[in-house]
CSV table of C-alpha atoms in Angstrom, one decimal:
chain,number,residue,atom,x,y,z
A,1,UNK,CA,238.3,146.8,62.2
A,2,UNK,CA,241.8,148.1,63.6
A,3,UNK,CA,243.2,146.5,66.5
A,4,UNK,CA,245.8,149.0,68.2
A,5,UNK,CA,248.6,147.8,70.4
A,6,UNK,CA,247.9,148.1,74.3
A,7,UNK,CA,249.0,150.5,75.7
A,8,UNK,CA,251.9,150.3,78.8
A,9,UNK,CA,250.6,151.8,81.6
A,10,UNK,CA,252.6,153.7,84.5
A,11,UNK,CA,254.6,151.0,86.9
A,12,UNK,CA,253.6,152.1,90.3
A,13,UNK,CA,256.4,152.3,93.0
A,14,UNK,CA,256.3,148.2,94.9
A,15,UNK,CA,254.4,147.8,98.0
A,16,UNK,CA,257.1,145.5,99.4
A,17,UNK,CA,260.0,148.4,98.5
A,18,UNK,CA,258.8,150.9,100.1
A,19,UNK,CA,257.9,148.7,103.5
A,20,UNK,CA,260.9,147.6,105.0
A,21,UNK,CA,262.5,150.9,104.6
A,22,UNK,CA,259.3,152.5,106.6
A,23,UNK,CA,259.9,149.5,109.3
A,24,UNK,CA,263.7,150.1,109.5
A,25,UNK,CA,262.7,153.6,110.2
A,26,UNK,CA,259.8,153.0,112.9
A,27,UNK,CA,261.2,150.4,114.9
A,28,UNK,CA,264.5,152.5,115.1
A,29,UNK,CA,262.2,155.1,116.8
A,30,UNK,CA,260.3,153.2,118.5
A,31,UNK,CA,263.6,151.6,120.3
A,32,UNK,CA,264.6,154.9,121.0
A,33,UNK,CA,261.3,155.9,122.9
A,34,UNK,CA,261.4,153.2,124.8
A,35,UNK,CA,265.3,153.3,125.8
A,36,UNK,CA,264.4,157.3,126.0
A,37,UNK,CA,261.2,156.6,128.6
A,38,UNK,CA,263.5,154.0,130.8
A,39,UNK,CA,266.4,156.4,131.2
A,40,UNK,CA,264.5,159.5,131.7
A,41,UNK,CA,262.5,157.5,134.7
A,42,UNK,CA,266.1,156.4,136.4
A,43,UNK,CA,267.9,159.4,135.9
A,44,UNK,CA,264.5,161.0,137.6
A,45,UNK,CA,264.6,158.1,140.9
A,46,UNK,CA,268.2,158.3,141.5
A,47,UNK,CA,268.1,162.7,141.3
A,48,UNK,CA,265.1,162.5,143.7
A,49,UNK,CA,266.8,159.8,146.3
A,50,UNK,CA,270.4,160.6,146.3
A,51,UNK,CA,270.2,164.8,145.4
A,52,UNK,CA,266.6,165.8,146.8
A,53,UNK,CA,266.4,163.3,149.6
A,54,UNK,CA,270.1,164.1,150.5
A,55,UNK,CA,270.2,164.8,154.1
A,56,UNK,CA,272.0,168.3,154.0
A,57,UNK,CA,268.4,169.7,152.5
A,58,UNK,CA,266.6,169.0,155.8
A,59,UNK,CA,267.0,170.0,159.1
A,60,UNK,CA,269.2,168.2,161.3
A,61,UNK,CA,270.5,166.2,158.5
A,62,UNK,CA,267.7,163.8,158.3
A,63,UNK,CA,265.2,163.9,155.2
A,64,UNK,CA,262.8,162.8,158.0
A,65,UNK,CA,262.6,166.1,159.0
A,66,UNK,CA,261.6,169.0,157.9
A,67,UNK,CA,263.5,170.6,154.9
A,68,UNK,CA,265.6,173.7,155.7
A,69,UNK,CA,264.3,177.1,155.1
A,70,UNK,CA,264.8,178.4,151.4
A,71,UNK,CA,266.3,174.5,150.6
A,72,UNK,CA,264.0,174.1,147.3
A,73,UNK,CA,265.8,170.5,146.8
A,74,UNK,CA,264.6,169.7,150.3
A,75,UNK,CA,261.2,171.1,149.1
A,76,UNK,CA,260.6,169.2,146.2
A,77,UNK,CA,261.3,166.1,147.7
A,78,UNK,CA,259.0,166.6,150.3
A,79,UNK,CA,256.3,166.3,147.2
A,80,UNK,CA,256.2,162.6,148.0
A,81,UNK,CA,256.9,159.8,145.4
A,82,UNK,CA,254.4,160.9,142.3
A,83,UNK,CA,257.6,163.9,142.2
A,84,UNK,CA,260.0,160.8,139.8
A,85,UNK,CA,257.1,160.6,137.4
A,86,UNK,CA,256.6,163.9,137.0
A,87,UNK,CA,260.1,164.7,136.7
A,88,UNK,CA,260.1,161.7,134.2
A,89,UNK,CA,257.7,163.7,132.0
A,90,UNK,CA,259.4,166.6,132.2
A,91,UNK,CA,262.6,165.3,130.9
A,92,UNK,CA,260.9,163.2,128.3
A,93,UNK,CA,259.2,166.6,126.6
A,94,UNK,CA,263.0,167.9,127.2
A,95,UNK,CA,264.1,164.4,125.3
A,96,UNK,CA,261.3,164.2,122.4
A,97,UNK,CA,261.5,168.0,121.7
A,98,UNK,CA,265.7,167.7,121.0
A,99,UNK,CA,265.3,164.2,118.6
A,100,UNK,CA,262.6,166.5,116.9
A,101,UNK,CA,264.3,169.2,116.2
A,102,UNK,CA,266.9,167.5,115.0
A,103,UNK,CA,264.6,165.2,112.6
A,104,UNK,CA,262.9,168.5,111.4
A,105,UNK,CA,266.2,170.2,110.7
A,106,UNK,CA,267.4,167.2,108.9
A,107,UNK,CA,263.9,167.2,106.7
A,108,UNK,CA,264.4,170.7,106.4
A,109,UNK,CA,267.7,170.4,104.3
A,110,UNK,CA,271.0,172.5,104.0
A,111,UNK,CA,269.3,175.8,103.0
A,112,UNK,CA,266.3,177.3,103.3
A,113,UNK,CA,263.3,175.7,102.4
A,114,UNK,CA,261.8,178.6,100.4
A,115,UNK,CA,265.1,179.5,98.6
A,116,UNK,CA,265.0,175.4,97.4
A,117,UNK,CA,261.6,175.7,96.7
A,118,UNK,CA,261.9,178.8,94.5
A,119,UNK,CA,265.4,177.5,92.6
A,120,UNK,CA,263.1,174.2,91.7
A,121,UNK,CA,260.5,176.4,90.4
A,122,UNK,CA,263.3,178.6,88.7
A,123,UNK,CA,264.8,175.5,86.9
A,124,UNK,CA,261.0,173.9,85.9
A,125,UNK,CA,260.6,177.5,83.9
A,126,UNK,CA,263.4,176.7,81.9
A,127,UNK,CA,262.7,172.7,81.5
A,128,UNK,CA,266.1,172.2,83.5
A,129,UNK,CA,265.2,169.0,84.7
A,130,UNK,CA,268.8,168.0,85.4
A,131,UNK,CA,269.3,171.0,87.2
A,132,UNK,CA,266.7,170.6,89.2
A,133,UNK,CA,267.5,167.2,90.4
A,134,UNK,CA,271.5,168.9,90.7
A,135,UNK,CA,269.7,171.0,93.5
A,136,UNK,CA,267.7,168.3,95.1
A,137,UNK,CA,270.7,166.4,95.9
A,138,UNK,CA,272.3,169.5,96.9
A,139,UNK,CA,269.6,170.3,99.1
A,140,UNK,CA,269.0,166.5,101.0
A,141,UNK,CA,266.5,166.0,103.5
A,142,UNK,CA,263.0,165.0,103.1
A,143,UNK,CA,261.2,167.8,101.0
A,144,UNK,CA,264.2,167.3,98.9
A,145,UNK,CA,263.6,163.6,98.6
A,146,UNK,CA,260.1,164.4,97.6
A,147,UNK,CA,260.9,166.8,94.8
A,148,UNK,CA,263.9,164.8,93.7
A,149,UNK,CA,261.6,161.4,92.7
A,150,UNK,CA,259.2,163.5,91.1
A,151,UNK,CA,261.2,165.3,88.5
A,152,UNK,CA,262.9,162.0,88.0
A,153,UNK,CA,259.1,160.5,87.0
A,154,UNK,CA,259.0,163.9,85.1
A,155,UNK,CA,262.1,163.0,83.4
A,156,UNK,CA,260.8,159.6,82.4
A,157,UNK,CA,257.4,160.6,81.5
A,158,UNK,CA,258.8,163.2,79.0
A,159,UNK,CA,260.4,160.4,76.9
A,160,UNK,CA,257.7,158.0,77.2
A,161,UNK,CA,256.0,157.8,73.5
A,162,UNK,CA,253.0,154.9,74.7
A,163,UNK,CA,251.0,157.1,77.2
A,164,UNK,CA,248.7,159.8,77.1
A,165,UNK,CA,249.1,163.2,78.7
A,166,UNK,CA,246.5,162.8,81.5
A,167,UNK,CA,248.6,159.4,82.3
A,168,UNK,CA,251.8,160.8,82.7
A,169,UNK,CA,250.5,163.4,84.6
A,170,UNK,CA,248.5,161.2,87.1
A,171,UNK,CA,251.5,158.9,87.0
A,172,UNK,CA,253.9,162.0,88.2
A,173,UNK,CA,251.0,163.0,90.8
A,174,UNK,CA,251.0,159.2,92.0
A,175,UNK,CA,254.2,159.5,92.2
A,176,UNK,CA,255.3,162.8,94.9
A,177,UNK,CA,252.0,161.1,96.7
A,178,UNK,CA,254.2,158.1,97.5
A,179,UNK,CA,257.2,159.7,97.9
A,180,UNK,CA,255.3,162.0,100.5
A,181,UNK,CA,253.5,159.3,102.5
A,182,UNK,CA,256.9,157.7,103.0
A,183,UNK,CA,258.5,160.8,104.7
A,184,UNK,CA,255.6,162.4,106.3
A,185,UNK,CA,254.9,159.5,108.8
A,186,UNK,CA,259.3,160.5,110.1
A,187,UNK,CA,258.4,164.4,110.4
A,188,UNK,CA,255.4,162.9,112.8
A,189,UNK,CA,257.6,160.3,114.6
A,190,UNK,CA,257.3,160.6,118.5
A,191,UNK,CA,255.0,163.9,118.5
A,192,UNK,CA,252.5,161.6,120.0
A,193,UNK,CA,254.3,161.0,123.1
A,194,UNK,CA,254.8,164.4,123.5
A,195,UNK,CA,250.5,165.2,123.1
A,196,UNK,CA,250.0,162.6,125.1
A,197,UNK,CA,252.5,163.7,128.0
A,198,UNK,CA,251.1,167.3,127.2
A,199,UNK,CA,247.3,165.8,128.3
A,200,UNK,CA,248.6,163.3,131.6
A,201,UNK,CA,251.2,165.5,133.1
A,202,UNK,CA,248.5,167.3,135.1
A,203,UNK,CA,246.3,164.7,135.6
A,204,UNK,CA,249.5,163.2,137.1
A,205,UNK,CA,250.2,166.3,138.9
A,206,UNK,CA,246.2,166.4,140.4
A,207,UNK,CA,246.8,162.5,141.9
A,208,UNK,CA,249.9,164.0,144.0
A,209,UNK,CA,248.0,167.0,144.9
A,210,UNK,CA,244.6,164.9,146.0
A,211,UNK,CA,247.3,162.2,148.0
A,212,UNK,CA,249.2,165.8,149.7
A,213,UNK,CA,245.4,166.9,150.7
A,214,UNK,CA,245.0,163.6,151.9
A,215,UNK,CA,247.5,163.7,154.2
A,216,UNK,CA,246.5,167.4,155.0
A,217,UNK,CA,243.0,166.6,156.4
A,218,UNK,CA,244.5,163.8,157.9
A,219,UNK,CA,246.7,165.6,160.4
A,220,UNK,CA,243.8,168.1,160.8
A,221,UNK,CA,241.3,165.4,161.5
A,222,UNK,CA,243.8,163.6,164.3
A,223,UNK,CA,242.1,163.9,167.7
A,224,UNK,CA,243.0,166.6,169.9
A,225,UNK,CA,245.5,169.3,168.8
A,226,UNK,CA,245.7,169.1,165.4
A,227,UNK,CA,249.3,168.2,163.7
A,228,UNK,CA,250.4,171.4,162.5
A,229,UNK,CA,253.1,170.2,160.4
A,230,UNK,CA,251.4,167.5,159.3
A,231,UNK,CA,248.9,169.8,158.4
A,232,UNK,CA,252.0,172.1,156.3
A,233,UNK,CA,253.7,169.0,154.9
A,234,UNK,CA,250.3,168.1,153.3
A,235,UNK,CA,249.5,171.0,151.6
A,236,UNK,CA,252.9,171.7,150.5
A,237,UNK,CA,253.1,168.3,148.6
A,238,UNK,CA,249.6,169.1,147.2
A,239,UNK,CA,250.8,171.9,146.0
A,240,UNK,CA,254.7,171.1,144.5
A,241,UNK,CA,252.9,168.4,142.6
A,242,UNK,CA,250.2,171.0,140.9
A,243,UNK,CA,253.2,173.1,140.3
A,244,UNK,CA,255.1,170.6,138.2
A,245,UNK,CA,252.4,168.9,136.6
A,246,UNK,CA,251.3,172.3,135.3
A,247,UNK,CA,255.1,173.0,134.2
A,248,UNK,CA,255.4,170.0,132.5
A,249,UNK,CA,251.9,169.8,130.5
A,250,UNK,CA,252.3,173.4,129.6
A,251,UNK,CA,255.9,172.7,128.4
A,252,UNK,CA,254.2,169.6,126.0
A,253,UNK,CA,251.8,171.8,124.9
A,254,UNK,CA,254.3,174.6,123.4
A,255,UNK,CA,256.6,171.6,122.1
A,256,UNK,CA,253.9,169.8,120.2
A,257,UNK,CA,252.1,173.5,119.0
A,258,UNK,CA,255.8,174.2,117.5
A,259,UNK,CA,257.0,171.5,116.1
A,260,UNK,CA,253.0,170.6,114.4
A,261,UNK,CA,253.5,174.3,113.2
A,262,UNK,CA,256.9,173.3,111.4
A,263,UNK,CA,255.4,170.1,109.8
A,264,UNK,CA,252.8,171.7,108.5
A,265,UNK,CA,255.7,174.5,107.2
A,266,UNK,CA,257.4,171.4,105.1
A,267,UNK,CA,254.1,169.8,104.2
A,268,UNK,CA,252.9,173.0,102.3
A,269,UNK,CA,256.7,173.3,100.7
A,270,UNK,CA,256.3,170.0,98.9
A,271,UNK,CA,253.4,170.6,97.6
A,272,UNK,CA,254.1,173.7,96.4
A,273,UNK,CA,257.0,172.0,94.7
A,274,UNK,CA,255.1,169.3,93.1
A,275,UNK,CA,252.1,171.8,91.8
A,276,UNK,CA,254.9,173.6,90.3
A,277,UNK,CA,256.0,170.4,88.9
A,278,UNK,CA,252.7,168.7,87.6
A,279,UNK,CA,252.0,172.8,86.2
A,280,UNK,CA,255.2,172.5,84.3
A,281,UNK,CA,255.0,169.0,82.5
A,282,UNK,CA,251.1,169.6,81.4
A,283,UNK,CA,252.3,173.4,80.0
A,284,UNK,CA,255.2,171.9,77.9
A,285,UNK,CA,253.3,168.5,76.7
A,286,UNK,CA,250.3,170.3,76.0
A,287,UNK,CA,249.5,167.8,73.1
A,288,UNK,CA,248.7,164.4,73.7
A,289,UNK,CA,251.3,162.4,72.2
A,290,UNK,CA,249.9,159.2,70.1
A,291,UNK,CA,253.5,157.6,68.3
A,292,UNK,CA,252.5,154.3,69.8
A,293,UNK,CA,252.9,152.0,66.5
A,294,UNK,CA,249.4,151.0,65.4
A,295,UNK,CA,248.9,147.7,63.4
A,296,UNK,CA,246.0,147.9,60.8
A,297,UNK,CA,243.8,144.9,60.3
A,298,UNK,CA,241.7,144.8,57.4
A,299,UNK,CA,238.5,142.9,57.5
């Protein structure tokens, strides 16, 4: 009977690592969304009071009153109070679609991501391992980050002696998985807000214009002569608030279409990296490697 020595098996990456890094990062963002949502809501009250409602808009200096002829200001304000939310939405898709650019440019890395992904693949054809790291750290950002901890897995499955070929390639795989599902949820950050602003803006937009028809059939329905400019006011609230709601969900719509687009640019970059990688470590340890010592019992 020969009793073999176990065999070490590949030391995933700790739970508990990994976590507060992903927490450090979320509720970061998630204090800026909030900060982001509050600011953008004053900053939309006090340009709606104090520069919209400002009494040189309307006729005889009273926002009262009508507003004066080819005065949009005056126009706009004359949408009632749903025009602050709206205008809060607006700038938020304004807000959200900046940080994410930013975030994506910063994943994105110094150069172009096909130029890094083709020098990786340049290096793995000539088993430059340390090379290829060299241009990871070169290169920064999250794809980089990605690539980076799996050729250093590569690196330290190519001089483990205990494990078989199918583990050190499952361990490598395991690996750029991890690494992935770390970054990934950053590139996402926030794009939520933005399909979700993209889906209530109108519906936001359709409450001012029901509350402007409202008031329309209202001043038509008054007994006697109808209110004329009632009647005008009415519809034109109705129809300022359509206006932006449409502008502001249409405006979500191209943000989160782009910058989904972009993800999905990075996303098939790293795993064109690591299939590259995992292609390259299974060519050149073709062999399964068995130098494990073995200790012979004889019965």
């Amino acid at each position: 009977m020969e009793q073999k020595n176990a065999m070490n098996k590949p030391a995933a990456r700790p739970a508990a690592t990994a976590t507060p890094k992903g927490d450090s990062r979320g509720s970061g963002s998630s204090a800026f969304a909030i900060i982001a949502i509050i600011a953008a809501f004053i900053v939309s009250v006090v340009v709606y009071v104090f520069i919209f409602g400002n009494g040189s808009h309307f006729q005889g200096g009273d926002n009262a009153n009508n507003p004066i002829a080819g005065d949009y200001f005056g126009v706009v304000y004359k949408g009632g109070p749903v025009v602050p939310v709206l205008m809060t939405m607006f700038l938020l898709v304004i807000i959200f679609s900046i940080e994410r650019a930013l975030t994506l440019s910063r994943a994105k890395g110094s150069k172009s991501i096909e130029s890094f992904v083709r020098t990786i693949r340049q290096k793995l054809n000539v088993n430059d391992i340390t090379g290829a790291i060299a241009t990871c750290d070169q290169q920064k950002g999250s794809v980089a980050n990605v690539v980076r901890a799996g050729l250093v897995k590569y690196q330290e499955m190519s001089r483990d002696r205990h494990l078989e070929k199918d583990q050190k390639v499952l361990a490598i795989q395991k690996e750029i998985e991890e690494s992935t599902a770390l970054e990934l949820p950053m590139l996402e950050k926030n794009l939520v807000i933005i399909s979700t602003l993209a889906s209530i803006a109108t519906l936001v937009g359709l409450i001012g214009t029901v509350l402007g028809m409202i008031k329309a059939f209202s001043a038509l329905a008054q007994g006697g002569a109808p209110d004329a400019v009632g009647l005008a006011n009415g519809i034109s609230e109705a129809l300022i608030n359509t206006a932006l709601g449409i502008t502001g969900s249409a405006l979500a719509i191209v943000a989160y279409n782009f910058f989904t687009s972009k993800i999905d640019e990075l996303t098939y970059s790293i795993d064109e990296a690591g299939f590259s990688i995992i292609q390259t470590f299974s060519a050149q340890h073709g062999a399964t490697e068995h130098n494990a010592p073995v200790t012979t019992t004889t019965i």
